Amino acid sequence: MFNRINVLALLIALIATPALAQDYVIKVNGIVCEFCSLGVTKKISKLPFIDHSRYNKGVRVEIEDQMVTIAVKEEAELDKNALFGAIESGGYNPVDIWLLTPEGERVDYQP
Amino acid sequence: MLLVSSSVYAHQPVMDMAPRWSEGYGFQTRIEQFDSKTTTWVEGVYTFKPSVRLTFKLPHTDGEMGNLILGVPLKKYVNEGPKTSNWGITPSVKLPTGTGNEGDWDLGLSVSYSAETPSFYQFYDLYAWDDRVGLDVNVGFAFPGKGSGLFALWDVSVLSSNQGDRIQTGPVFVYFKKNLMFRAEHKTLVYERDSDWSGSYFSVAVGLVY
């Protein structure tokens, strides 16, 4: 009985645990206005690994420091080439990328 | 006649900044009033890639359809940290589609430069069209918001043509929210020579980009 309760509790806990967020931060040269962010968001959000449930269609743009944060689906893998290509087709230049830890720290991204 | 051919360079929705993304497109309607005439422009742009666009402009003045103007803005962008700039060259052609008496083909060419930071915007456009040569300058401040933005600019327009020369100047305001934009400008005639233009210039535009 005790084991059944434990197993049940474990299952509930697993189901209730939010998906592990995979966020990345990209430095994008030239993204200086909200219209710039419109085009970049449009292009990035079409990528299949983007989690549309967070941010604005999976993308957050901070034009003050030209940083773009993206949310990647838990079960998906980031395709850096596709991501950088999407930003370039939006008209801007990605120059660096970091993995964002749950604590909000940027760490070097190693594919 | 003057109004139909005065705005020679291919104004795109929201100045020259959108849609900058590949496969983007936009439309805008612009109502322009000058010299006791009102012209309504229907304008559109398609962006093949950030460096190559196609624009069209179709004027309607005093119940008559004007000539269709097609332009191909070619741009070279430079993105440097908190600044983006571009040089552009735009060949244009005016097709004799109008119902009035201006049924000739015309060719135009403009060379432009613009630069933008989160707080400052500048745009310069030197153009030649038929017998006209002109310079248009927009310089001012940007006020970005969340999903929206406002530009407060000052415009100086210089035109030299067979009909005379003139300089107009005045404020330009651009507001956009998401993919909707609004532009209004008012220019006063501060100099004219060998001409009889009258009144000030007023223009309002509403556009959408996708």
PDB file of N, CA and C in Angstrom, chain A residues 13-111:
ATOM      1  N   ALA A  13       4.148  13.830  -9.267  1.00  0.00           N
ATOM      2  CA  ALA A  13       5.222  14.831  -9.215  1.00  0.00           C
ATOM      3  C   ALA A  13       5.877  14.986 -10.580  1.00  0.00           C
ATOM      4  N   LEU A  14       6.071  13.846 -11.260  1.00  0.00           N
ATOM      5  CA  LEU A  14       6.703  13.913 -12.578  1.00  0.00           C
ATOM      6  C   LEU A  14       5.819  14.649 -13.580  1.00  0.00           C
ATOM      7  N   ILE A  15       4.508  14.340 -13.501  1.00  0.00           N
ATOM      8  CA  ILE A  15       3.573  14.985 -14.427  1.00  0.00           C
ATOM      9  C   ILE A  15       3.472  16.475 -14.132  1.00  0.00           C
ATOM     10  N   ALA A  16       3.489  16.807 -12.840  1.00  0.00           N
ATOM     11  CA  ALA A  16       3.311  18.206 -12.444  1.00  0.00           C
ATOM     12  C   ALA A  16       4.566  19.042 -12.641  1.00  0.00           C
ATOM     13  N   THR A  17       5.724  18.387 -12.785  1.00  0.00           N
ATOM     14  CA  THR A  17       6.960  19.144 -12.942  1.00  0.00           C
ATOM     15  C   THR A  17       6.963  19.889 -14.263  1.00  0.00           C
ATOM     16  N   PRO A  18       7.168  21.194 -14.261  1.00  0.00           N
ATOM     17  CA  PRO A  18       7.174  21.934 -15.527  1.00  0.00           C
ATOM     18  C   PRO A  18       8.327  21.486 -16.417  1.00  0.00           C
ATOM     19  N   ALA A  19       8.102  21.591 -17.698  1.00  0.00           N
ATOM     20  CA  ALA A  19       9.143  21.212 -18.648  1.00  0.00           C
ATOM     21  C   ALA A  19      10.399  22.028 -18.375  1.00  0.00           C
ATOM     22  N   LEU A  20      11.539  21.398 -18.499  1.00  0.00           N
ATOM     23  CA  LEU A  20      12.796  22.081 -18.271  1.00  0.00           C
ATOM     24  C   LEU A  20      13.024  23.066 -19.411  1.00  0.00           C
ATOM     25  N   ALA A  21      13.053  24.305 -19.049  1.00  0.00           N
ATOM     26  CA  ALA A  21      13.173  25.327 -20.092  1.00  0.00           C
ATOM     27  C   ALA A  21      14.581  25.330 -20.657  1.00  0.00           C
ATOM     28  N   GLN A  22      14.661  25.477 -21.949  1.00  0.00           N
ATOM     29  CA  GLN A  22      15.946  25.656 -22.602  1.00  0.00           C
ATOM     30  C   GLN A  22      15.927  27.029 -23.243  1.00  0.00           C
ATOM     31  N   ASP A  23      16.560  27.958 -22.602  1.00  0.00           N
ATOM     32  CA  ASP A  23      16.587  29.303 -23.145  1.00  0.00           C
ATOM     33  C   ASP A  23      18.000  29.638 -23.611  1.00  0.00           C
ATOM     34  N   TYR A  24      18.066  30.377 -24.695  1.00  0.00           N
ATOM     35  CA  TYR A  24      19.352  30.818 -25.215  1.00  0.00           C
ATOM     36  C   TYR A  24      19.282  32.328 -25.443  1.00  0.00           C
ATOM     37  N   VAL A  25      20.414  32.961 -25.299  1.00  0.00           N
ATOM     38  CA  VAL A  25      20.498  34.410 -25.525  1.00  0.00           C
ATOM     39  C   VAL A  25      21.453  34.662 -26.682  1.00  0.00           C
ATOM     40  N   ILE A  26      21.028  35.479 -27.623  1.00  0.00           N
ATOM     41  CA  ILE A  26      21.841  35.767 -28.803  1.00  0.00           C
ATOM     42  C   ILE A  26      22.090  37.264 -28.880  1.00  0.00           C
ATOM     43  N   LYS A  27      23.344  37.629 -29.074  1.00  0.00           N
ATOM     44  CA  LYS A  27      23.683  39.030 -29.336  1.00  0.00           C
ATOM     45  C   LYS A  27      23.476  39.284 -30.825  1.00  0.00           C
ATOM     46  N   VAL A  28      22.639  40.276 -31.151  1.00  0.00           N
ATOM     47  CA  VAL A  28      22.298  40.554 -32.548  1.00  0.00           C
ATOM     48  C   VAL A  28      22.641  42.006 -32.876  1.00  0.00           C
ATOM     49  N   ASN A  29      23.632  42.195 -33.700  1.00  0.00           N
ATOM     50  CA  ASN A  29      24.021  43.563 -34.073  1.00  0.00           C
ATOM     51  C   ASN A  29      22.942  44.234 -34.912  1.00  0.00           C
ATOM     52  N   GLY A  30      22.658  45.483 -34.597  1.00  0.00           N
ATOM     53  CA  GLY A  30      21.767  46.296 -35.420  1.00  0.00           C
ATOM     54  C   GLY A  30      20.303  46.249 -35.055  1.00  0.00           C
ATOM     55  N   ILE A  31      19.931  45.424 -34.099  1.00  0.00           N
ATOM     56  CA  ILE A  31      18.501  45.310 -33.772  1.00  0.00           C
ATOM     57  C   ILE A  31      18.153  46.419 -32.776  1.00  0.00           C
ATOM     58  N   VAL A  32      17.716  47.557 -33.312  1.00  0.00           N
ATOM     59  CA  VAL A  32      17.620  48.774 -32.503  1.00  0.00           C
ATOM     60  C   VAL A  32      16.205  49.341 -32.391  1.00  0.00           C
ATOM     61  N   CYS A  33      15.221  48.691 -33.024  1.00  0.00           N
ATOM     62  CA  CYS A  33      13.868  49.236 -32.932  1.00  0.00           C
ATOM     63  C   CYS A  33      12.862  48.096 -32.854  1.00  0.00           C
ATOM     64  N   GLU A  34      11.642  48.460 -32.472  1.00  0.00           N
ATOM     65  CA  GLU A  34      10.617  47.425 -32.330  1.00  0.00           C
ATOM     66  C   GLU A  34      10.227  46.834 -33.680  1.00  0.00           C
ATOM     67  N   PHE A  35      10.368  47.625 -34.741  1.00  0.00           N
ATOM     68  CA  PHE A  35      10.091  47.051 -36.060  1.00  0.00           C
ATOM     69  C   PHE A  35      11.170  46.046 -36.453  1.00  0.00           C
ATOM     70  N   CYS A  36      12.418  46.299 -35.966  1.00  0.00           N
ATOM     71  CA  CYS A  36      13.470  45.312 -36.201  1.00  0.00           C
ATOM     72  C   CYS A  36      13.086  44.001 -35.523  1.00  0.00           C
ATOM     73  N   SER A  37      12.585  44.112 -34.300  1.00  0.00           N
ATOM     74  CA  SER A  37      12.257  42.910 -33.536  1.00  0.00           C
ATOM     75  C   SER A  37      11.068  42.181 -34.143  1.00  0.00           C
ATOM     76  N   LEU A  38      10.187  42.906 -34.810  1.00  0.00           N
ATOM     77  CA  LEU A  38       9.040  42.265 -35.461  1.00  0.00           C
ATOM     78  C   LEU A  38       9.516  41.260 -36.518  1.00  0.00           C
ATOM     79  N   GLY A  39      10.440  41.705 -37.366  1.00  0.00           N
ATOM     80  CA  GLY A  39      10.923  40.822 -38.428  1.00  0.00           C
ATOM     81  C   GLY A  39      11.717  39.649 -37.894  1.00  0.00           C
ATOM     82  N   VAL A  40      12.575  39.904 -36.912  1.00  0.00           N
ATOM     83  CA  VAL A  40      13.386  38.819 -36.348  1.00  0.00           C
ATOM     84  C   VAL A  40      12.499  37.811 -35.615  1.00  0.00           C
ATOM     85  N   THR A  41      11.527  38.314 -34.860  1.00  0.00           N
ATOM     86  CA  THR A  41      10.595  37.415 -34.165  1.00  0.00           C
ATOM     87  C   THR A  41       9.821  36.569 -35.164  1.00  0.00           C
ATOM     88  N   LYS A  42       9.390  37.201 -36.236  1.00  0.00           N
ATOM     89  CA  LYS A  42       8.643  36.485 -37.279  1.00  0.00           C
ATOM     90  C   LYS A  42       9.473  35.324 -37.830  1.00  0.00           C
ATOM     91  N   LYS A  43      10.737  35.567 -38.107  1.00  0.00           N
ATOM     92  CA  LYS A  43      11.592  34.533 -38.702  1.00  0.00           C
ATOM     93  C   LYS A  43      11.945  33.433 -37.696  1.00  0.00           C
ATOM     94  N   ILE A  44      12.313  33.832 -36.471  1.00  0.00           N
ATOM     95  CA  ILE A  44      12.714  32.829 -35.479  1.00  0.00           C
ATOM     96  C   ILE A  44      11.537  31.946 -35.093  1.00  0.00           C
ATOM     97  N   SER A  45      10.361  32.543 -34.958  1.00  0.00           N
ATOM     98  CA  SER A  45       9.217  31.767 -34.474  1.00  0.00           C
ATOM     99  C   SER A  45       8.774  30.684 -35.457  1.00  0.00           C
ATOM    100  N   LYS A  46       9.242  30.775 -36.693  1.00  0.00           N
ATOM    101  CA  LYS A  46       8.911  29.726 -37.669  1.00  0.00           C
ATOM    102  C   LYS A  46       9.785  28.486 -37.525  1.00  0.00           C
ATOM    103  N   LEU A  47      10.851  28.583 -36.740  1.00  0.00           N
ATOM    104  CA  LEU A  47      11.742  27.433 -36.583  1.00  0.00           C
ATOM    105  C   LEU A  47      11.042  26.350 -35.755  1.00  0.00           C
ATOM    106  N   PRO A  48      11.212  25.081 -36.132  1.00  0.00           N
ATOM    107  CA  PRO A  48      10.426  24.008 -35.500  1.00  0.00           C
ATOM    108  C   PRO A  48      10.779  23.751 -34.032  1.00  0.00           C
ATOM    109  N   PHE A  49      11.952  24.158 -33.586  1.00  0.00           N
ATOM    110  CA  PHE A  49      12.351  23.854 -32.215  1.00  0.00           C
ATOM    111  C   PHE A  49      11.995  24.969 -31.223  1.00  0.00           C
ATOM    112  N   ILE A  50      11.346  26.001 -31.682  1.00  0.00           N
ATOM    113  CA  ILE A  50      10.994  27.119 -30.806  1.00  0.00           C
ATOM    114  C   ILE A  50       9.708  26.819 -30.027  1.00  0.00           C
ATOM    115  N   ASP A  51       9.747  27.108 -28.737  1.00  0.00           N
ATOM    116  CA  ASP A  51       8.594  26.902 -27.853  1.00  0.00           C
ATOM    117  C   ASP A  51       7.726  28.166 -27.868  1.00  0.00           C
ATOM    118  N   HIS A  52       6.635  28.101 -28.602  1.00  0.00           N
ATOM    119  CA  HIS A  52       5.782  29.284 -28.773  1.00  0.00           C
ATOM    120  C   HIS A  52       5.006  29.655 -27.511  1.00  0.00           C
ATOM    121  N   SER A  53       5.013  28.757 -26.524  1.00  0.00           N
ATOM    122  CA  SER A  53       4.188  29.017 -25.344  1.00  0.00           C
ATOM    123  C   SER A  53       4.817  30.052 -24.421  1.00  0.00           C
ATOM    124  N   ARG A  54       6.079  30.373 -24.670  1.00  0.00           N
ATOM    125  CA  ARG A  54       6.732  31.348 -23.794  1.00  0.00           C
ATOM    126  C   ARG A  54       7.192  32.569 -24.580  1.00  0.00           C
ATOM    127  N   TYR A  55       7.403  33.664 -23.840  1.00  0.00           N
ATOM    128  CA  TYR A  55       7.769  34.953 -24.429  1.00  0.00           C
ATOM    129  C   TYR A  55       6.729  35.344 -25.492  1.00  0.00           C
ATOM    130  N   ASN A  56       7.196  36.042 -26.528  1.00  0.00           N
ATOM    131  CA  ASN A  56       6.314  36.409 -27.646  1.00  0.00           C
ATOM    132  C   ASN A  56       6.582  35.423 -28.770  1.00  0.00           C
ATOM    133  N   LYS A  57       5.739  34.393 -28.844  1.00  0.00           N
ATOM    134  CA  LYS A  57       5.933  33.311 -29.825  1.00  0.00           C
ATOM    135  C   LYS A  57       7.305  32.665 -29.665  1.00  0.00           C
ATOM    136  N   GLY A  58       7.783  32.601 -28.427  1.00  0.00           N
ATOM    137  CA  GLY A  58       9.065  31.961 -28.147  1.00  0.00           C
ATOM    138  C   GLY A  58      10.262  32.884 -28.242  1.00  0.00           C
ATOM    139  N   VAL A  59      10.031  34.175 -28.440  1.00  0.00           N
ATOM    140  CA  VAL A  59      11.139  35.115 -28.669  1.00  0.00           C
ATOM    141  C   VAL A  59      10.949  36.365 -27.814  1.00  0.00           C
ATOM    142  N   ARG A  60      12.032  36.811 -27.200  1.00  0.00           N
ATOM    143  CA  ARG A  60      12.004  38.085 -26.477  1.00  0.00           C
ATOM    144  C   ARG A  60      13.180  38.945 -26.961  1.00  0.00           C
ATOM    145  N   VAL A  61      12.886  40.158 -27.365  1.00  0.00           N
ATOM    146  CA  VAL A  61      13.920  41.044 -27.908  1.00  0.00           C
ATOM    147  C   VAL A  61      14.100  42.230 -26.979  1.00  0.00           C
ATOM    148  N   GLU A  62      15.342  42.484 -26.622  1.00  0.00           N
ATOM    149  CA  GLU A  62      15.665  43.664 -25.813  1.00  0.00           C
ATOM    150  C   GLU A  62      16.534  44.586 -26.651  1.00  0.00           C
ATOM    151  N   ILE A  63      15.903  45.619 -27.197  1.00  0.00           N
ATOM    152  CA  ILE A  63      16.639  46.466 -28.126  1.00  0.00           C
ATOM    153  C   ILE A  63      17.651  47.361 -27.422  1.00  0.00           C
ATOM    154  N   GLU A  64      17.499  47.519 -26.088  1.00  0.00           N
ATOM    155  CA  GLU A  64      18.440  48.382 -25.362  1.00  0.00           C
ATOM    156  C   GLU A  64      19.871  47.826 -25.437  1.00  0.00           C
ATOM    157  N   ASP A  65      19.992  46.499 -25.395  1.00  0.00           N
ATOM    158  CA  ASP A  65      21.334  45.915 -25.469  1.00  0.00           C
ATOM    159  C   ASP A  65      21.459  44.922 -26.623  1.00  0.00           C
ATOM    160  N   GLN A  66      20.502  44.945 -27.550  1.00  0.00           N
ATOM    161  CA  GLN A  66      20.527  44.109 -28.757  1.00  0.00           C
ATOM    162  C   GLN A  66      20.643  42.617 -28.432  1.00  0.00           C
ATOM    163  N   MET A  67      19.895  42.190 -27.433  1.00  0.00           N
ATOM    164  CA  MET A  67      19.886  40.779 -27.047  1.00  0.00           C
ATOM    165  C   MET A  67      18.537  40.144 -27.399  1.00  0.00           C
ATOM    166  N   VAL A  68      18.602  38.932 -27.934  1.00  0.00           N
ATOM    167  CA  VAL A  68      17.400  38.175 -28.263  1.00  0.00           C
ATOM    168  C   VAL A  68      17.418  36.886 -27.448  1.00  0.00           C
ATOM    169  N   THR A  69      16.363  36.647 -26.679  1.00  0.00           N
ATOM    170  CA  THR A  69      16.237  35.411 -25.908  1.00  0.00           C
ATOM    171  C   THR A  69      15.217  34.516 -26.601  1.00  0.00           C
ATOM    172  N   ILE A  70      15.574  33.250 -26.753  1.00  0.00           N
ATOM    173  CA  ILE A  70      14.638  32.311 -27.381  1.00  0.00           C
ATOM    174  C   ILE A  70      14.352  31.162 -26.425  1.00  0.00           C
ATOM    175  N   ALA A  71      13.145  30.625 -26.523  1.00  0.00           N
ATOM    176  CA  ALA A  71      12.746  29.456 -25.742  1.00  0.00           C
ATOM    177  C   ALA A  71      12.706  28.254 -26.671  1.00  0.00           C
ATOM    178  N   VAL A  72      13.437  27.220 -26.298  1.00  0.00           N
ATOM    179  CA  VAL A  72      13.488  26.005 -27.123  1.00  0.00           C
ATOM    180  C   VAL A  72      12.681  24.909 -26.436  1.00  0.00           C
ATOM    181  N   LYS A  73      11.927  24.153 -27.236  1.00  0.00           N
ATOM    182  CA  LYS A  73      11.110  23.074 -26.688  1.00  0.00           C
ATOM    183  C   LYS A  73      11.980  22.076 -25.929  1.00  0.00           C
ATOM    184  N   GLU A  74      11.406  21.526 -24.870  1.00  0.00           N
ATOM    185  CA  GLU A  74      12.171  20.616 -24.014  1.00  0.00           C
ATOM    186  C   GLU A  74      12.739  19.442 -24.792  1.00  0.00           C
ATOM    187  N   GLU A  75      11.914  18.876 -25.660  1.00  0.00           N
ATOM    188  CA  GLU A  75      12.355  17.664 -26.358  1.00  0.00           C
ATOM    189  C   GLU A  75      13.133  17.968 -27.640  1.00  0.00           C
ATOM    190  N   ALA A  76      13.281  19.244 -27.938  1.00  0.00           N
ATOM    191  CA  ALA A  76      13.926  19.611 -29.205  1.00  0.00           C
ATOM    192  C   ALA A  76      15.385  19.994 -28.984  1.00  0.00           C
ATOM    193  N   GLU A  77      16.114  20.042 -30.083  1.00  0.00           N
ATOM    194  CA  GLU A  77      17.518  20.412 -30.017  1.00  0.00           C
ATOM    195  C   GLU A  77      17.731  21.693 -30.816  1.00  0.00           C
ATOM    196  N   LEU A  78      18.486  22.584 -30.243  1.00  0.00           N
ATOM    197  CA  LEU A  78      18.756  23.853 -30.932  1.00  0.00           C
ATOM    198  C   LEU A  78      19.567  23.604 -32.194  1.00  0.00           C
ATOM    199  N   ASP A  79      19.140  24.199 -33.299  1.00  0.00           N
ATOM    200  CA  ASP A  79      19.903  24.179 -34.549  1.00  0.00           C
ATOM    201  C   ASP A  79      20.465  25.589 -34.728  1.00  0.00           C
ATOM    202  N   LYS A  80      21.728  25.745 -34.334  1.00  0.00           N
ATOM    203  CA  LYS A  80      22.324  27.086 -34.328  1.00  0.00           C
ATOM    204  C   LYS A  80      22.395  27.681 -35.733  1.00  0.00           C
ATOM    205  N   ASN A  81      22.737  26.853 -36.718  1.00  0.00           N
ATOM    206  CA  ASN A  81      22.833  27.376 -38.088  1.00  0.00           C
ATOM    207  C   ASN A  81      21.481  27.898 -38.581  1.00  0.00           C
ATOM    208  N   ALA A  82      20.431  27.120 -38.295  1.00  0.00           N
ATOM    209  CA  ALA A  82      19.096  27.552 -38.714  1.00  0.00           C
ATOM    210  C   ALA A  82      18.699  28.827 -37.977  1.00  0.00           C
ATOM    211  N   LEU A  83      19.039  28.899 -36.696  1.00  0.00           N
ATOM    212  CA  LEU A  83      18.710  30.085 -35.906  1.00  0.00           C
ATOM    213  C   LEU A  83      19.413  31.327 -36.445  1.00  0.00           C
ATOM    214  N   PHE A  84      20.722  31.214 -36.676  1.00  0.00           N
ATOM    215  CA  PHE A  84      21.466  32.360 -37.190  1.00  0.00           C
ATOM    216  C   PHE A  84      20.986  32.732 -38.596  1.00  0.00           C
ATOM    217  N   GLY A  85      20.645  31.721 -39.397  1.00  0.00           N
ATOM    218  CA  GLY A  85      20.122  31.999 -40.740  1.00  0.00           C
ATOM    219  C   GLY A  85      18.800  32.753 -40.678  1.00  0.00           C
ATOM    220  N   ALA A  86      17.948  32.387 -39.721  1.00  0.00           N
ATOM    221  CA  ALA A  86      16.651  33.064 -39.570  1.00  0.00           C
ATOM    222  C   ALA A  86      16.857  34.526 -39.182  1.00  0.00           C
ATOM    223  N   ILE A  87      17.805  34.780 -38.290  1.00  0.00           N
ATOM    224  CA  ILE A  87      18.072  36.171 -37.876  1.00  0.00           C
ATOM    225  C   ILE A  87      18.619  36.987 -39.042  1.00  0.00           C
ATOM    226  N   GLU A  88      19.500  36.358 -39.824  1.00  0.00           N
ATOM    227  CA  GLU A  88      20.055  37.064 -40.984  1.00  0.00           C
ATOM    228  C   GLU A  88      18.975  37.346 -42.029  1.00  0.00           C
ATOM    229  N   SER A  89      18.061  36.402 -42.212  1.00  0.00           N
ATOM    230  CA  SER A  89      16.981  36.660 -43.181  1.00  0.00           C
ATOM    231  C   SER A  89      16.026  37.723 -42.654  1.00  0.00           C
ATOM    232  N   GLY A  90      16.067  37.963 -41.347  1.00  0.00           N
ATOM    233  CA  GLY A  90      15.315  39.077 -40.777  1.00  0.00           C
ATOM    234  C   GLY A  90      16.014  40.404 -40.951  1.00  0.00           C
ATOM    235  N   GLY A  91      17.269  40.374 -41.428  1.00  0.00           N
ATOM    236  CA  GLY A  91      17.976  41.604 -41.755  1.00  0.00           C
ATOM    237  C   GLY A  91      19.063  42.007 -40.770  1.00  0.00           C
ATOM    238  N   TYR A  92      19.412  41.126 -39.833  1.00  0.00           N
ATOM    239  CA  TYR A  92      20.370  41.516 -38.797  1.00  0.00           C
ATOM    240  C   TYR A  92      21.460  40.461 -38.642  1.00  0.00           C
ATOM    241  N   ASN A  93      22.486  40.795 -37.855  1.00  0.00           N
ATOM    242  CA  ASN A  93      23.663  39.938 -37.755  1.00  0.00           C
ATOM    243  C   ASN A  93      23.835  39.360 -36.352  1.00  0.00           C
ATOM    244  N   PRO A  94      23.619  38.047 -36.201  1.00  0.00           N
ATOM    245  CA  PRO A  94      23.901  37.412 -34.914  1.00  0.00           C
ATOM    246  C   PRO A  94      25.410  37.256 -34.754  1.00  0.00           C
ATOM    247  N   VAL A  95      25.903  37.562 -33.562  1.00  0.00           N
ATOM    248  CA  VAL A  95      27.353  37.510 -33.381  1.00  0.00           C
ATOM    249  C   VAL A  95      27.776  36.560 -32.263  1.00  0.00           C
ATOM    250  N   ASP A  96      26.882  36.234 -31.326  1.00  0.00           N
ATOM    251  CA  ASP A  96      27.274  35.333 -30.242  1.00  0.00           C
ATOM    252  C   ASP A  96      26.024  34.707 -29.636  1.00  0.00           C
ATOM    253  N   ILE A  97      26.222  33.561 -28.973  1.00  0.00           N
ATOM    254  CA  ILE A  97      25.075  32.874 -28.360  1.00  0.00           C
ATOM    255  C   ILE A  97      25.509  32.256 -27.033  1.00  0.00           C
ATOM    256  N   TRP A  98      24.618  32.316 -26.055  1.00  0.00           N
ATOM    257  CA  TRP A  98      24.863  31.721 -24.748  1.00  0.00           C
ATOM    258  C   TRP A  98      23.650  30.881 -24.343  1.00  0.00           C
ATOM    259  N   LEU A  99      23.926  29.877 -23.509  1.00  0.00           N
ATOM    260  CA  LEU A  99      22.846  29.133 -22.869  1.00  0.00           C
ATOM    261  C   LEU A  99      22.461  29.892 -21.601  1.00  0.00           C
ATOM    262  N   LEU A 100      21.169  30.024 -21.382  1.00  0.00           N
ATOM    263  CA  LEU A 100      20.684  30.740 -20.194  1.00  0.00           C
ATOM    264  C   LEU A 100      20.328  29.707 -19.129  1.00  0.00           C
ATOM    265  N   THR A 101      20.977  29.768 -17.976  1.00  0.00           N
ATOM    266  CA  THR A 101      20.701  28.814 -16.906  1.00  0.00           C
ATOM    267  C   THR A 101      19.377  29.180 -16.221  1.00  0.00           C
ATOM    268  N   PRO A 102      18.778  28.214 -15.486  1.00  0.00           N
ATOM    269  CA  PRO A 102      17.539  28.533 -14.754  1.00  0.00           C
ATOM    270  C   PRO A 102      17.715  29.708 -13.799  1.00  0.00           C
ATOM    271  N   GLU A 103      18.957  29.944 -13.378  1.00  0.00           N
ATOM    272  CA  GLU A 103      19.209  31.078 -12.471  1.00  0.00           C
ATOM    273  C   GLU A 103      19.370  32.390 -13.241  1.00  0.00           C
ATOM    274  N   GLY A 104      19.305  32.318 -14.556  1.00  0.00           N
ATOM    275  CA  GLY A 104      19.405  33.530 -15.360  1.00  0.00           C
ATOM    276  C   GLY A 104      20.816  33.911 -15.738  1.00  0.00           C
ATOM    277  N   GLU A 105      21.763  32.998 -15.536  1.00  0.00           N
ATOM    278  CA  GLU A 105      23.143  33.315 -15.906  1.00  0.00           C
ATOM    279  C   GLU A 105      23.429  32.837 -17.325  1.00  0.00           C
ATOM    280  N   ARG A 106      24.251  33.587 -18.009  1.00  0.00           N
ATOM    281  CA  ARG A 106      24.650  33.195 -19.364  1.00  0.00           C
ATOM    282  C   ARG A 106      25.926  32.360 -19.289  1.00  0.00           C
ATOM    283  N   VAL A 107      25.898  31.209 -19.917  1.00  0.00           N
ATOM    284  CA  VAL A 107      27.106  30.377 -19.987  1.00  0.00           C
ATOM    285  C   VAL A 107      27.381  30.079 -21.454  1.00  0.00           C
ATOM    286  N   ASP A 108      28.649  29.820 -21.733  1.00  0.00           N
ATOM    287  CA  ASP A 108      29.030  29.555 -23.133  1.00  0.00           C
ATOM    288  C   ASP A 108      28.238  28.378 -23.684  1.00  0.00           C
ATOM    289  N   TYR A 109      27.803  28.524 -24.901  1.00  0.00           N
ATOM    290  CA  TYR A 109      27.054  27.457 -25.544  1.00  0.00           C
ATOM    291  C   TYR A 109      28.019  26.596 -26.350  1.00  0.00           C
ATOM    292  N   GLN A 110      28.002  25.313 -26.047  1.00  0.00           N
ATOM    293  CA  GLN A 110      28.826  24.355 -26.782  1.00  0.00           C
ATOM    294  C   GLN A 110      27.896  23.356 -27.462  1.00  0.00           C
ATOM    295  N   PRO A 111      27.733  23.440 -28.784  1.00  0.00           N
ATOM    296  CA  PRO A 111      26.819  22.515 -29.458  1.00  0.00           C
ATOM    297  C   PRO A 111      27.296  21.055 -29.353  1.00  0.00           C
TER     298      PRO A 111
END
